[in-house]
mmCIF file with all atom_site columns, C-alpha atoms and ligand atoms in Angstrom:
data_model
loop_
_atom_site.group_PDB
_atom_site.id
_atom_site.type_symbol
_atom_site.label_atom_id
_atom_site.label_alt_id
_atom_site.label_comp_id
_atom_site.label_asym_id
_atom_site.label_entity_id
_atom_site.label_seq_id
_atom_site.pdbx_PDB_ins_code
_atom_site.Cartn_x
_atom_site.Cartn_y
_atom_site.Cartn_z
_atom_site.occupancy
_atom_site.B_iso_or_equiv
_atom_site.pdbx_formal_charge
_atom_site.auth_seq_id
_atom_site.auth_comp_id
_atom_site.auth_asym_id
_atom_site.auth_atom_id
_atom_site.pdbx_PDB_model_num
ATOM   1   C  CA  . UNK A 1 1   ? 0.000  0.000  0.000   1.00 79.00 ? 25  UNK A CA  1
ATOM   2   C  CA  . UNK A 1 2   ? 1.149  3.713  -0.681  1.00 84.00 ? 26  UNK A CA  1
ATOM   3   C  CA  . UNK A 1 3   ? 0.666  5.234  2.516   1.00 86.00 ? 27  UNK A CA  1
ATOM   4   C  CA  . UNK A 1 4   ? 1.308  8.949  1.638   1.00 93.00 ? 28  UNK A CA  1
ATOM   5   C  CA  . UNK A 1 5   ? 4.473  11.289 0.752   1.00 95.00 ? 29  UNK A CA  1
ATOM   6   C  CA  . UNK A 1 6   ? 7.072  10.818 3.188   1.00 95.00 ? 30  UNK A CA  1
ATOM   7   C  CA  . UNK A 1 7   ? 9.381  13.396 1.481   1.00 96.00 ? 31  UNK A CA  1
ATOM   8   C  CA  . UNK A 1 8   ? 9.795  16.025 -1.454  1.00 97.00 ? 32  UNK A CA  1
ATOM   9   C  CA  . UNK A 1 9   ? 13.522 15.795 -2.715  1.00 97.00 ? 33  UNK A CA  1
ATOM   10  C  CA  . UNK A 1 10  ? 15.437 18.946 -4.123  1.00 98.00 ? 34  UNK A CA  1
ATOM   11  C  CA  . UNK A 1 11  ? 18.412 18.700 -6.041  1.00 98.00 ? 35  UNK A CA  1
ATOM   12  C  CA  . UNK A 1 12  ? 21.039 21.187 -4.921  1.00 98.00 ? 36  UNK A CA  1
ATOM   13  C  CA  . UNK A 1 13  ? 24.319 22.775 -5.876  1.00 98.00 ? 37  UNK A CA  1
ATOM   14  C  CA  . UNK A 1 14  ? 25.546 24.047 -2.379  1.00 97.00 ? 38  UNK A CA  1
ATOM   15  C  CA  . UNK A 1 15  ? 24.362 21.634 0.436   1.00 98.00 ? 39  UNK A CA  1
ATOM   16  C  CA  . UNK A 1 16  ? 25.124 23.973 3.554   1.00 97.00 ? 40  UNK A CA  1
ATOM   17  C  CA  . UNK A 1 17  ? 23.999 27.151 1.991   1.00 98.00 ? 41  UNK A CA  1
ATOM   18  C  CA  . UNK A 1 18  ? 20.572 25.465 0.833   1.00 98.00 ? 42  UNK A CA  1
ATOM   19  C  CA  . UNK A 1 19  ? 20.295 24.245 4.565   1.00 98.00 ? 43  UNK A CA  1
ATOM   20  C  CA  . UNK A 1 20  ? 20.298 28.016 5.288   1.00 98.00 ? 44  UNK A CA  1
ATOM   21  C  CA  . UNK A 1 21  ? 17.865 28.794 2.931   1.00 98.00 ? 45  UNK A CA  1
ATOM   22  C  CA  . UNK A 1 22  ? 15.369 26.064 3.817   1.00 98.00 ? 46  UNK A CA  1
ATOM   23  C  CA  . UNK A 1 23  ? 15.870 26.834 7.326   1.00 98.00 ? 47  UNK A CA  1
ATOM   24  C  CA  . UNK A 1 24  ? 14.825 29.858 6.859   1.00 98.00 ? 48  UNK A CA  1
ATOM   25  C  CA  . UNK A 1 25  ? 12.086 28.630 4.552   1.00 97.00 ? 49  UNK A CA  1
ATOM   26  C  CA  . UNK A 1 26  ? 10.448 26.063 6.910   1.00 96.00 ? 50  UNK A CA  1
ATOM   27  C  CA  . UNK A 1 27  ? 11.516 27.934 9.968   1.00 96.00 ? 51  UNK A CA  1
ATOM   28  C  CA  . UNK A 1 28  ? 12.693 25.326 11.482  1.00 96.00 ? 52  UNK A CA  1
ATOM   29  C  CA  . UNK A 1 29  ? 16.750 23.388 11.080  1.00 96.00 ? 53  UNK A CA  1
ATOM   30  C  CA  . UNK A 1 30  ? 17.469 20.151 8.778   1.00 96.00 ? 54  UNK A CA  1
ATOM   31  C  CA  . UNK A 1 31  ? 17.425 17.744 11.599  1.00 95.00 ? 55  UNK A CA  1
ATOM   32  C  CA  . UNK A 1 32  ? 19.904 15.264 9.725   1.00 95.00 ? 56  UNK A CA  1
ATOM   33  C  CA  . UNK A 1 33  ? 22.389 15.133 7.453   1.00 96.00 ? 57  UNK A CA  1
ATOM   34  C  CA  . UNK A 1 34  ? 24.048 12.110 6.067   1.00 95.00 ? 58  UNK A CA  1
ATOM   35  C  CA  . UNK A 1 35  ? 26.586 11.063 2.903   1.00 94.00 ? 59  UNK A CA  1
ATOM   36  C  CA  . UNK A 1 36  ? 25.366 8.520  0.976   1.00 90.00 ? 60  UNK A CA  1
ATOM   37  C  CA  . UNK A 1 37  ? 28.890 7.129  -0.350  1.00 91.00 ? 61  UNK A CA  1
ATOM   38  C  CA  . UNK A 1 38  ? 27.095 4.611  -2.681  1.00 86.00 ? 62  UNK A CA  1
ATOM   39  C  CA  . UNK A 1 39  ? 25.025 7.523  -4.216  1.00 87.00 ? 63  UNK A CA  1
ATOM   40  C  CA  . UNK A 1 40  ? 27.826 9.950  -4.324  1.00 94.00 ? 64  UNK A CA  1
ATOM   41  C  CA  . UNK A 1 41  ? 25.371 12.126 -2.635  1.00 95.00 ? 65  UNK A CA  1
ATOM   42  C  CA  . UNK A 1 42  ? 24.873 14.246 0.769   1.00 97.00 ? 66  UNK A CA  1
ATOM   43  C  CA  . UNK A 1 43  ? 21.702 14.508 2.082   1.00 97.00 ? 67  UNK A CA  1
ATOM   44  C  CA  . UNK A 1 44  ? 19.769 16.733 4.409   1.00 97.00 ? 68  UNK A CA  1
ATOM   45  C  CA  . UNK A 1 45  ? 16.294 16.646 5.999   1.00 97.00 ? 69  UNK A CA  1
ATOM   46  C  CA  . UNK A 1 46  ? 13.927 18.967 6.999   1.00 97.00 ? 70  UNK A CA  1
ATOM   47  C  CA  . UNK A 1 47  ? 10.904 18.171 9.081   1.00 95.00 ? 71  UNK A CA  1
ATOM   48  C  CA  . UNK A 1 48  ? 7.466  19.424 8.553   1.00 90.00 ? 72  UNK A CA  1
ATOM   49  C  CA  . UNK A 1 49  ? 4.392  18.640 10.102  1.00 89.00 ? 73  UNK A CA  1
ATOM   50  C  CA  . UNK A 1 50  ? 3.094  15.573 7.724   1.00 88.00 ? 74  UNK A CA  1
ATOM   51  C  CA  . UNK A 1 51  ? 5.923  15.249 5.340   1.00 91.00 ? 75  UNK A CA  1
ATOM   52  C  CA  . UNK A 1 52  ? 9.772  16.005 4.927   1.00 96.00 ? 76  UNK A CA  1
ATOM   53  C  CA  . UNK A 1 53  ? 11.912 17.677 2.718   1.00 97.00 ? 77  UNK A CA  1
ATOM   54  C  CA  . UNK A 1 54  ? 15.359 16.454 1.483   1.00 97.00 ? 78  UNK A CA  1
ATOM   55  C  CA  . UNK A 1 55  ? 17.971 17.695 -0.002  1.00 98.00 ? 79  UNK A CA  1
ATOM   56  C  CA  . UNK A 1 56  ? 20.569 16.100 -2.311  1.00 98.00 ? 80  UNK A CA  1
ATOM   57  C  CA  . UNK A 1 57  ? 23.545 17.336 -3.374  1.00 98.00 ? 81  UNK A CA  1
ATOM   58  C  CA  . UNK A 1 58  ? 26.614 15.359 -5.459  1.00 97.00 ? 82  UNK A CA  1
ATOM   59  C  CA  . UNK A 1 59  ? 29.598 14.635 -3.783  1.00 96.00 ? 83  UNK A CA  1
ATOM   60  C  CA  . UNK A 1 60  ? 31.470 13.820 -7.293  1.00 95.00 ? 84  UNK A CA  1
ATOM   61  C  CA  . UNK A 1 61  ? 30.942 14.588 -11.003 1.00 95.00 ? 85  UNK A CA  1
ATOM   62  C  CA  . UNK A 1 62  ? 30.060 11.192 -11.679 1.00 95.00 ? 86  UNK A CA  1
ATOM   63  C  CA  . UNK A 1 63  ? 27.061 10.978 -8.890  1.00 95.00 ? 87  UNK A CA  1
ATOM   64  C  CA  . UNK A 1 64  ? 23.541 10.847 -10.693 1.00 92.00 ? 88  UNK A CA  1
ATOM   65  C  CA  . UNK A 1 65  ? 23.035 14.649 -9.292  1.00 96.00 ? 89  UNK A CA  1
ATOM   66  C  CA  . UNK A 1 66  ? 25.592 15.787 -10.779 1.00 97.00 ? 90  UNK A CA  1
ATOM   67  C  CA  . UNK A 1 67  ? 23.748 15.493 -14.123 1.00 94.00 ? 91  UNK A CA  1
ATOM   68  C  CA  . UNK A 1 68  ? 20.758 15.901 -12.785 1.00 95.00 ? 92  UNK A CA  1
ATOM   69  C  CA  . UNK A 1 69  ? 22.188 19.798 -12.597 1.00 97.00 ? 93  UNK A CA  1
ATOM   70  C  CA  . UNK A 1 70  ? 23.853 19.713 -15.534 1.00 96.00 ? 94  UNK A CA  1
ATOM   71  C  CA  . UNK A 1 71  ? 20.603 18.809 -17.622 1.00 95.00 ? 95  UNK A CA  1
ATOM   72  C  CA  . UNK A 1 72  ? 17.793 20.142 -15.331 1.00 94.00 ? 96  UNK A CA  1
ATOM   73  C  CA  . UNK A 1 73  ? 19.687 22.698 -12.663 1.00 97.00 ? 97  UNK A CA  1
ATOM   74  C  CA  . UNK A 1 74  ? 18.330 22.965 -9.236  1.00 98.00 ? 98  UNK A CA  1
ATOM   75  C  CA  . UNK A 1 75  ? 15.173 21.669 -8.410  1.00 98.00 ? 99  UNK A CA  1
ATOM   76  C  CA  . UNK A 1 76  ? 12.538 18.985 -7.425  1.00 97.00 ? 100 UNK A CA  1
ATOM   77  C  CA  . UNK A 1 77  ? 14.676 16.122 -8.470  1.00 97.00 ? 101 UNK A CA  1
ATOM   78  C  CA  . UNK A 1 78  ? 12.046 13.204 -6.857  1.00 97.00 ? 102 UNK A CA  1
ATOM   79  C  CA  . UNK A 1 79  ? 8.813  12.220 -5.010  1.00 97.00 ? 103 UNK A CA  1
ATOM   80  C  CA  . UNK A 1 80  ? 8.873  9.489  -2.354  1.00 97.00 ? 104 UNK A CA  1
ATOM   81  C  CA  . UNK A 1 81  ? 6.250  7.391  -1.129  1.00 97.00 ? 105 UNK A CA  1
ATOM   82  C  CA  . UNK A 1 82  ? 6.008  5.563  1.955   1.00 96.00 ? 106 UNK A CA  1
ATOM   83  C  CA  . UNK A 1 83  ? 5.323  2.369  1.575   1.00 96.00 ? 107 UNK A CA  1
ATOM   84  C  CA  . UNK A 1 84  ? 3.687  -0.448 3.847   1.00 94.00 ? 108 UNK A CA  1
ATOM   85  C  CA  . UNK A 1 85  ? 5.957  -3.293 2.351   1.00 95.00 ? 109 UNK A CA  1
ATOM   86  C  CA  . UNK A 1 86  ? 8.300  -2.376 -0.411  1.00 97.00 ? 110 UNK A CA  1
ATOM   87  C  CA  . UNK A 1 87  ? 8.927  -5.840 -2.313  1.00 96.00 ? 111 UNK A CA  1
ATOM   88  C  CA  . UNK A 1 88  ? 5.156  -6.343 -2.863  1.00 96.00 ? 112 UNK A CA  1
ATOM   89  C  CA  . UNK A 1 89  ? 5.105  -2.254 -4.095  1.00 96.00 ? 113 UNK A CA  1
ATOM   90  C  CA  . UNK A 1 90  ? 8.319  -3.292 -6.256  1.00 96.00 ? 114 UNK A CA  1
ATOM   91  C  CA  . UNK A 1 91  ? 6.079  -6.400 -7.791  1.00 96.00 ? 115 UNK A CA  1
ATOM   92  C  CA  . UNK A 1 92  ? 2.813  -4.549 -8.376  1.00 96.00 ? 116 UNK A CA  1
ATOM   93  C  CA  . UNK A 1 93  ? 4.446  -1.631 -10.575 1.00 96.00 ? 117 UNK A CA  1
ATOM   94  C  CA  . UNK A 1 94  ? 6.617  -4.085 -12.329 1.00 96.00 ? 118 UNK A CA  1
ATOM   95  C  CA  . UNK A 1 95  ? 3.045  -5.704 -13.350 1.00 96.00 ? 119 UNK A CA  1
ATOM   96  C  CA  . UNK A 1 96  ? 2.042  -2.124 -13.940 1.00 96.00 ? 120 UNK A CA  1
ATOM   97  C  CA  . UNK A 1 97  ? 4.614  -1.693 -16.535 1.00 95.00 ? 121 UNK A CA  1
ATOM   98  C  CA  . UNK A 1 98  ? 6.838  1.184  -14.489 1.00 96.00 ? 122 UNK A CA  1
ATOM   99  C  CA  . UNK A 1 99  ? 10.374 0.911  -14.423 1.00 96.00 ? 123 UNK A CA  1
ATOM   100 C  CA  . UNK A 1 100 ? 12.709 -0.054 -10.814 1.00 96.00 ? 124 UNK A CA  1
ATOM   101 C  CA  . UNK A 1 101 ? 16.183 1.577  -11.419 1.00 94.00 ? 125 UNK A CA  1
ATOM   102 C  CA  . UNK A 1 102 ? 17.554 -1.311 -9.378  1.00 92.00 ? 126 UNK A CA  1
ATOM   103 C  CA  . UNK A 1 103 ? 15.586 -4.673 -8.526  1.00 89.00 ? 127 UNK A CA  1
ATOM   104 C  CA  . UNK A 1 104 ? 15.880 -4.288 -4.922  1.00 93.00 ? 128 UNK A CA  1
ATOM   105 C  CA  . UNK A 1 105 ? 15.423 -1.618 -2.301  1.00 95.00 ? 129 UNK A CA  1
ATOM   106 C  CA  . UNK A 1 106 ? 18.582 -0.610 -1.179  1.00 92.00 ? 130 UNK A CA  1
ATOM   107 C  CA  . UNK A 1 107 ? 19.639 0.904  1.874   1.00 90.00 ? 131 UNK A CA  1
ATOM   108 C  CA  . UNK A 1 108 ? 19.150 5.067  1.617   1.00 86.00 ? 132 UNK A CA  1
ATOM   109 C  CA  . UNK A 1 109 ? 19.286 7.815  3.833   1.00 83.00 ? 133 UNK A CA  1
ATOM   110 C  CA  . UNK A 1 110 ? 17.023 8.684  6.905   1.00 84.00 ? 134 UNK A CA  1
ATOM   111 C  CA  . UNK A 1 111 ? 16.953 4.773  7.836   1.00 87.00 ? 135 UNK A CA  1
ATOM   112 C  CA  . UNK A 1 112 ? 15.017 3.437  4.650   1.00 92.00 ? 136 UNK A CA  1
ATOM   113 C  CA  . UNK A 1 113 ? 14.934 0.857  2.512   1.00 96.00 ? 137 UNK A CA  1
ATOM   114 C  CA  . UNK A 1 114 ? 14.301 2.341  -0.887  1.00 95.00 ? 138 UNK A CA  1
ATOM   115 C  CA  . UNK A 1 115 ? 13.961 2.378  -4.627  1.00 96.00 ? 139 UNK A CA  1
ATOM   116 C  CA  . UNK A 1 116 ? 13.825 4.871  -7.572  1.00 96.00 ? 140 UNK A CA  1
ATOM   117 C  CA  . UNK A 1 117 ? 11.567 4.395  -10.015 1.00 97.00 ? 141 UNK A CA  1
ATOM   118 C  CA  . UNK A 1 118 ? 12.699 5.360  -13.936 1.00 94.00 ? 142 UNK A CA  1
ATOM   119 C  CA  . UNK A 1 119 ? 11.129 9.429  -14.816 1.00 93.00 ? 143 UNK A CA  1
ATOM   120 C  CA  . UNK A 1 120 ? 10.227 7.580  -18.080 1.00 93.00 ? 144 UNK A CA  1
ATOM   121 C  CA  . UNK A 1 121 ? 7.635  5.509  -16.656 1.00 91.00 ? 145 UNK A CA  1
ATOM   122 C  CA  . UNK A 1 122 ? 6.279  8.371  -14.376 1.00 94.00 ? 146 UNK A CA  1
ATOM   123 C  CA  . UNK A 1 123 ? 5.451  11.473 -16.487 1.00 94.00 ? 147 UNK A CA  1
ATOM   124 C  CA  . UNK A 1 124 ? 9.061  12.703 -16.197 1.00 93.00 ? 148 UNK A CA  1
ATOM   125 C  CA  . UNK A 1 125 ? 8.827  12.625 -12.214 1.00 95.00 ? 149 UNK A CA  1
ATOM   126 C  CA  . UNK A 1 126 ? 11.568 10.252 -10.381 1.00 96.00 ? 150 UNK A CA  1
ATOM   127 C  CA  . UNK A 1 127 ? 9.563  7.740  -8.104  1.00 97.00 ? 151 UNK A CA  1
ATOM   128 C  CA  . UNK A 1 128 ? 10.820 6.606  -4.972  1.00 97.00 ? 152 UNK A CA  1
ATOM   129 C  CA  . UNK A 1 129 ? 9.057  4.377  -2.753  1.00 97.00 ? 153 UNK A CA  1
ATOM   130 C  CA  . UNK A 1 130 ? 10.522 3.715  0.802   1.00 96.00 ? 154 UNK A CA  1
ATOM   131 C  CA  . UNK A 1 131 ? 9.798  2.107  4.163   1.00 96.00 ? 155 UNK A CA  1
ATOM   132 C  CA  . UNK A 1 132 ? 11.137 2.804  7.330   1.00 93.00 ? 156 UNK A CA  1
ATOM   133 C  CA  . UNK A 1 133 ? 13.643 -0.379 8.654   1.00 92.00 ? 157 UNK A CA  1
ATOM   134 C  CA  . UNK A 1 134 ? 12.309 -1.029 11.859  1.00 86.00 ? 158 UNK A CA  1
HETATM 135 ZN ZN1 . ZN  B 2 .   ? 14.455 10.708 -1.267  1.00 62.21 ? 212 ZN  B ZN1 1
#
């Protein structure tokens, strides 16, 4: 089941002076952040009251962000979706005809298990579902 948005995420150039700017945004501070070596990403998340925001920035040229900004610039760069049990999610859109970017979840940021759904299956919107390892 698709429970509801966990989290909005926002592809940026300049992690810590985004984390400003969203701070100042949300009015409240990113209450993690956390380097996704695999990913070649750095993360940050912000906390609002039903849903979070994340930020991703590259930590290389060669990490999927990085050409992310190079094609797109700065911006949303993916939905997630929390999920109540993310093999059976993984099996239903695969019957559905979307696209996994990887055939199992994988560990990501902010304790999850996730996976990214391919933009070309999704209206040009990067799907991820995740669910919280308990
Ligand atoms: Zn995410």
């Amino acid at each position: 089941m698709m429970k509801k948005i966990d989290h909005i995420g926002i592809a940026v150039r300049d992690l810590e002076a985004s984390n400003k700017l969203f701070a100042s945004l949300l009015n409240t501070d990113c209450y993690k952040i956390e380097d996704l070596p695999t990913q070649k990403v750095l993360t940050s998340f912000f906390k609002t009251d039903t849903q979070k925001i994340e930020l991703v920035a590259a930590t290389d040229p060669t990490s999927p962000i990085s050409s992310f900004l190079d094609k797109r610039g700065e911006g949303i760069h993916h939905i997630a979706f929390e999920v109540e049990d993310i093999h059976l999610e993984i099996m239903r859109l695969k019957t559905e005809g979307f696209i996994p970017l990887s055939e199992k979840p994988t560990v990501g940021a902010d304790n999850k298990l996730v996976v990214f759904f391919h933009p070309k299956s999704t209206n040009g919107v990067l799907i991820e579902l995740c669910q919280e390892i308990k």
